[in-house]
Short mmCIF file of C-alpha atoms in Angstrom, two decimals:
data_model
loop_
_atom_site.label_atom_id
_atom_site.label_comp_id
_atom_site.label_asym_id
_atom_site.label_seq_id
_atom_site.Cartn_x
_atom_site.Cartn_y
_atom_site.Cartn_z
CA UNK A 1 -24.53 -34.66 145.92
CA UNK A 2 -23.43 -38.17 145.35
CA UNK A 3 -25.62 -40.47 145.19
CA UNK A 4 -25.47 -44.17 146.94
CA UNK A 5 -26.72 -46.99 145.11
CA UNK A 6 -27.58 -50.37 144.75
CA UNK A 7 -26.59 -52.43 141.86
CA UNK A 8 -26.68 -55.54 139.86
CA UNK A 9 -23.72 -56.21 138.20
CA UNK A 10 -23.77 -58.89 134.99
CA UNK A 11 -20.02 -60.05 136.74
CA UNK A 12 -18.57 -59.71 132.94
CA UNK A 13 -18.39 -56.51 130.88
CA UNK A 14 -22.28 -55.22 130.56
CA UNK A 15 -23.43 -54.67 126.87
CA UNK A 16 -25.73 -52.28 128.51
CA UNK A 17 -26.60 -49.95 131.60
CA UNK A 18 -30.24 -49.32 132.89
CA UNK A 19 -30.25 -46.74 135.60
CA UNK A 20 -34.02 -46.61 137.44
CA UNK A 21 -34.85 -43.89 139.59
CA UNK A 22 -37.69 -44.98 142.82
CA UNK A 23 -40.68 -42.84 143.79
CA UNK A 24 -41.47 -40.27 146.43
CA UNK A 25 -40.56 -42.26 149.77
CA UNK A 26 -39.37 -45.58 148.42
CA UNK A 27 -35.88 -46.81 147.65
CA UNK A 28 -33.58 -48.34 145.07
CA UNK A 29 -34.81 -51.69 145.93
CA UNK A 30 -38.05 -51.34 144.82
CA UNK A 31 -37.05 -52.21 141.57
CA UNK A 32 -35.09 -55.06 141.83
CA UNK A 33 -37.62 -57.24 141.19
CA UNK A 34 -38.91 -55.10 138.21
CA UNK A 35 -35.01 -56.38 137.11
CA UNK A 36 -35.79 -59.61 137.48
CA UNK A 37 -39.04 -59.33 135.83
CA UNK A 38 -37.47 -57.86 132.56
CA UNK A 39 -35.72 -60.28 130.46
CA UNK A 40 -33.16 -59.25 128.35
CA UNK A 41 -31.08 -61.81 127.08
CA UNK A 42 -31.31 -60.15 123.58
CA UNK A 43 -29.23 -57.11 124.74
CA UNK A 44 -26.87 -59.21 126.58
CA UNK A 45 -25.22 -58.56 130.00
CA UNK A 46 -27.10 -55.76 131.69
CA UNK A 47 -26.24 -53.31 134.93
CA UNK A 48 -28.58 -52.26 136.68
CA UNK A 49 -28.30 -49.27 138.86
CA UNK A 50 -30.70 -48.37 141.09
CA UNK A 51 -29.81 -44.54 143.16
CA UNK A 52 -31.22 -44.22 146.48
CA UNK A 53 -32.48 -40.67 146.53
CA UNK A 54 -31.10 -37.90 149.96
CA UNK A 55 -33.82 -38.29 152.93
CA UNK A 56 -35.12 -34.54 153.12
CA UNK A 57 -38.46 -33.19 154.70
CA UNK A 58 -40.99 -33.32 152.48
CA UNK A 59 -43.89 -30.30 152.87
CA UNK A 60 -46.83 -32.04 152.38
CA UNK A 61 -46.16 -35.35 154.45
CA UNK A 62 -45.81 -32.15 157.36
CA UNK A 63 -41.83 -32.25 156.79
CA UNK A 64 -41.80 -35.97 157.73
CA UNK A 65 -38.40 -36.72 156.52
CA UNK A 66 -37.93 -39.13 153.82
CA UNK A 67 -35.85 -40.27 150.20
CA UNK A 68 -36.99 -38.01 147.75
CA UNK A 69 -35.68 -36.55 144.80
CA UNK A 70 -36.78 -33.08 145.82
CA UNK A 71 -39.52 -31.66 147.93
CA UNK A 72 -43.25 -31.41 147.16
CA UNK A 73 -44.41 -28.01 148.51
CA UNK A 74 -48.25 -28.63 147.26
CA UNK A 75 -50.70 -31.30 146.07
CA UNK A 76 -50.68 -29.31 142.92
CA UNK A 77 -47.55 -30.79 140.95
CA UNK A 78 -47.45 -27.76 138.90
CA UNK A 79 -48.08 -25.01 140.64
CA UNK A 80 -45.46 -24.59 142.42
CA UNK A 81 -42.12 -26.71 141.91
CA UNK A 82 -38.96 -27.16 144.55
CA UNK A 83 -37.00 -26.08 141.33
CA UNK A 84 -33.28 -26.38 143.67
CA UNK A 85 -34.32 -29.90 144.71
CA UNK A 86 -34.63 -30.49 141.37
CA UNK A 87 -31.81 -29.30 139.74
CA UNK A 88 -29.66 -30.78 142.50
CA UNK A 89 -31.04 -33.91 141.38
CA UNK A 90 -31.00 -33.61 137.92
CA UNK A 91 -26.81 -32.28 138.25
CA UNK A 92 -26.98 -36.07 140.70
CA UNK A 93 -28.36 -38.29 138.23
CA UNK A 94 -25.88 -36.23 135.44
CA UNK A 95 -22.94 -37.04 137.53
CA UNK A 96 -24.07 -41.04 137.74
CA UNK A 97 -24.21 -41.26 133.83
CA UNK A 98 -20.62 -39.78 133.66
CA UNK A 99 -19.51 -42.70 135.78
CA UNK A 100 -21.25 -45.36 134.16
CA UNK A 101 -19.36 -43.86 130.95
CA UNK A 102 -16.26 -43.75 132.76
CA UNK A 103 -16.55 -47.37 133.88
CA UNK A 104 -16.45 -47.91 130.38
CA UNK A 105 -20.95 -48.33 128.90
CA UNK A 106 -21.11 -45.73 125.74
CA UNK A 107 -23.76 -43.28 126.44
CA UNK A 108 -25.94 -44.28 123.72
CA UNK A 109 -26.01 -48.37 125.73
CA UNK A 110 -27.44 -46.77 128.69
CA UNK A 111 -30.94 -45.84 129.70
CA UNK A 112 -32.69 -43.72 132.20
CA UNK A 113 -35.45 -44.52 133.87
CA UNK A 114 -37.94 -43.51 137.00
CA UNK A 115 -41.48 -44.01 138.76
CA UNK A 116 -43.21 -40.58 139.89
CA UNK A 117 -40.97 -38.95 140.88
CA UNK A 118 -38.19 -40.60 139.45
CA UNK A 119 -40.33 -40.34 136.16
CA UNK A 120 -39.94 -36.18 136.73
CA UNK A 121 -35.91 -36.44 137.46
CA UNK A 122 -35.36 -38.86 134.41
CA UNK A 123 -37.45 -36.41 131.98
CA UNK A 124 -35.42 -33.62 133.53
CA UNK A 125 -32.16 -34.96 133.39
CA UNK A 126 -31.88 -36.82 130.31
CA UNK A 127 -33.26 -33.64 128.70
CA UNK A 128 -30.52 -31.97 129.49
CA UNK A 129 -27.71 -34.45 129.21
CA UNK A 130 -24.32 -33.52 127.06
CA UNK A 131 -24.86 -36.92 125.74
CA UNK A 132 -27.06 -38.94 123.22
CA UNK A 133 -28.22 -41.58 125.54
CA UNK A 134 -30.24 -45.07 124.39
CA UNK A 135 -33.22 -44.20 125.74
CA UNK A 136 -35.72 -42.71 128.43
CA UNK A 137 -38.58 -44.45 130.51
CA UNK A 138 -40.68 -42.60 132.34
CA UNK A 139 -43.64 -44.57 134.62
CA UNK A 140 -46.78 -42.19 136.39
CA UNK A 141 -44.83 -39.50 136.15
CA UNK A 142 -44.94 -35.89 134.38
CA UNK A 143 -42.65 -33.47 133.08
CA UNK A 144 -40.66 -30.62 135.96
CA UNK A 145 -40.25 -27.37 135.09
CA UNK A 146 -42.06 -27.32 132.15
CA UNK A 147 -41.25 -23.59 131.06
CA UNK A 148 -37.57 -23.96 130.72
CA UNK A 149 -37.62 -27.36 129.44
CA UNK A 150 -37.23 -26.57 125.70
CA UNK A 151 -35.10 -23.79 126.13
CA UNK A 152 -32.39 -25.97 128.30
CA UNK A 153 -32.64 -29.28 126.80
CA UNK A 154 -29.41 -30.25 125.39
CA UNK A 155 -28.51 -30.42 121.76
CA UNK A 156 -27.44 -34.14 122.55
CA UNK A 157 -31.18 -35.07 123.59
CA UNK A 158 -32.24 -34.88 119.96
CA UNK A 159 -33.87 -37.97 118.69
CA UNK A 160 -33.50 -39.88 121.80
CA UNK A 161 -36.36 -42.02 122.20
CA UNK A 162 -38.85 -41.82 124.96
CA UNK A 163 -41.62 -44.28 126.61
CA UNK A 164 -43.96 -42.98 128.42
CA UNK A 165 -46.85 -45.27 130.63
CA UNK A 166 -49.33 -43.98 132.96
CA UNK A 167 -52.85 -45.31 134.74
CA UNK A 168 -55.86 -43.91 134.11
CA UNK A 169 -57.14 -43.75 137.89
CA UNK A 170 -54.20 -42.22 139.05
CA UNK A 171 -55.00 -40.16 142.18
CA UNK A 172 -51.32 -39.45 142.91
CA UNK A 173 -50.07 -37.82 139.43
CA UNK A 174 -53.14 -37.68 137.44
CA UNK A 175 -52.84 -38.95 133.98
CA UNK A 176 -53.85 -35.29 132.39
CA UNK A 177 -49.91 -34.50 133.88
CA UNK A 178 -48.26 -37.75 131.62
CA UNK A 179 -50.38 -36.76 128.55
CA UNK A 180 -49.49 -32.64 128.86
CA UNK A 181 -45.71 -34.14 129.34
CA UNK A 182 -46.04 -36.50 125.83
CA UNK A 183 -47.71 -33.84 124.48
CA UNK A 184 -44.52 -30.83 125.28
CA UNK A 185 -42.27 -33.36 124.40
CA UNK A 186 -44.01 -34.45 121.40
CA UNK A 187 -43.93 -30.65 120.79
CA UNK A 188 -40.11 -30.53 120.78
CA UNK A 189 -39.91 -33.27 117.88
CA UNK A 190 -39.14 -36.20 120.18
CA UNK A 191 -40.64 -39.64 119.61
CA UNK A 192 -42.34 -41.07 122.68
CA UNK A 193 -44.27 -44.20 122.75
CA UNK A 194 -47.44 -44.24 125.15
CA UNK A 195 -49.26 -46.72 127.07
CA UNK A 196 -51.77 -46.42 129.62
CA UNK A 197 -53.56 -48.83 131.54
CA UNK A 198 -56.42 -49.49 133.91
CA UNK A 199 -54.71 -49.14 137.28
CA UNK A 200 -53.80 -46.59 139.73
CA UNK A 201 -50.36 -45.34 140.66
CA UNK A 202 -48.88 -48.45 140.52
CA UNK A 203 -46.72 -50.62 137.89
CA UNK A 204 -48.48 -53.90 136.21
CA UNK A 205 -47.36 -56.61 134.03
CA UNK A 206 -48.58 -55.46 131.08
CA UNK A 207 -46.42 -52.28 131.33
CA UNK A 208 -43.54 -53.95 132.29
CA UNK A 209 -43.98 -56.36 129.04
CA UNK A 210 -44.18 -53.14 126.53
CA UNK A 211 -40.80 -51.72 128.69
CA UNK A 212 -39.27 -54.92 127.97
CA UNK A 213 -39.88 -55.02 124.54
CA UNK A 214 -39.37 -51.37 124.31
CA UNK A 215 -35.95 -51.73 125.85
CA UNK A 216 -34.74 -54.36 123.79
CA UNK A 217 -35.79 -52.33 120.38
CA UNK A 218 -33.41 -49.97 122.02
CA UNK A 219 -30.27 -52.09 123.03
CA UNK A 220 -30.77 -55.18 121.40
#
């Protein structure tokens, strides 16, 4: 599966890549004003790529189809996974970091980031990529396929650093979901800096101001 997308380019050499994976139903440009919002002049020239996830039926929107990063076969997350979507994706957003290397950003100048369920692929992938990249950034999200994760993640993953933010009234992917994810992470000896805030499943400002500052620890 290759993956279309929409990107920003600096129009000189980036110092950096940022690679943000949309929601359940949305699109890459969602998040180009969340790139405009985030200012990082301290890193330098920055790419932004935003994928545009496959349209595919989705189970519980009654196989309406729409972009999604894999199917959701129940309301309960974790019961029961679409473990092929998922690793379709994951091998998809795996294939994307290989070209931004090959277009010439080091692994360890390029993060990975995602909403929902862009949050789930981003955790999944960057687990289990062959390289050591700058960082992950995971928004109302939660951790897929939980069982294997430890067993699969890659050598590479260790010590790559991890933020995690989440809203307390989330009705979508409750907030008990983002802490069990810090907490199996956590488990595995990776560092992961929280936030949560008073909102729903939704981004605000004051999130976006810790993932700015966040990201710039990282690639400044």
């Amino acid at each position: 599966m290759v993956l279309q997308t929409i990107e920003l380019d600096p129009g000189v050499t980036p110092a950096a890549t940022v690679i943000v994976l949309h929601g359940l139903g949305a699109d890459g440009t969602d998040f180009l004003a969340m790139a405009d919002e985030l200012h990082l002049d301290a890193v330098g020239p920055v790419r932004w790529v935003l994928p545009r996830a496959p349209v595919r039926p989705v189970t519980i929107n009654g196989g309406y189809r729409m972009r999604a990063w894999y199917d959701i076969l129940v309301t309960d997350l974790q019961r029961r996974e679409d473990e092929a979507g998922l690793r379709e994706s994951f091998a998809a957003v795996l294939a994307l970091i290989e070209r931004e290397i090959a277009r010439g950003t080091p692994a360890s100048r390029i993060v990975l980031a995602g909403f929902s369920q862009g949050c789930a692929v981003t955790l999944g992938a960057g687990l289990r990529s062959p390289h050591r990249l700058a960082g992950l950034a995971g928004l109302s999200g939660y951790l897929p396929l939980p069982e294997t994760s430890a067993a699969e993640r890659h050598p590479a993953s260790a010590g790559v650093p991890v933020f995690m933010a989440h809203g307390r009234d989330d009705g979508v992917v409750p907030i008990a979901r983002g802490l069990a994810a810090r907490d199996a992470l956590q488990r595995q000896g990776i560092d992961v800096e929280w936030h949560e805030y008073p909102m729903e499943h939704s981004v605000c400002l004051e999130e976006l101001q810790a993932l700015e500052r966040w990201l710039i620890e990282r690639l400044g």
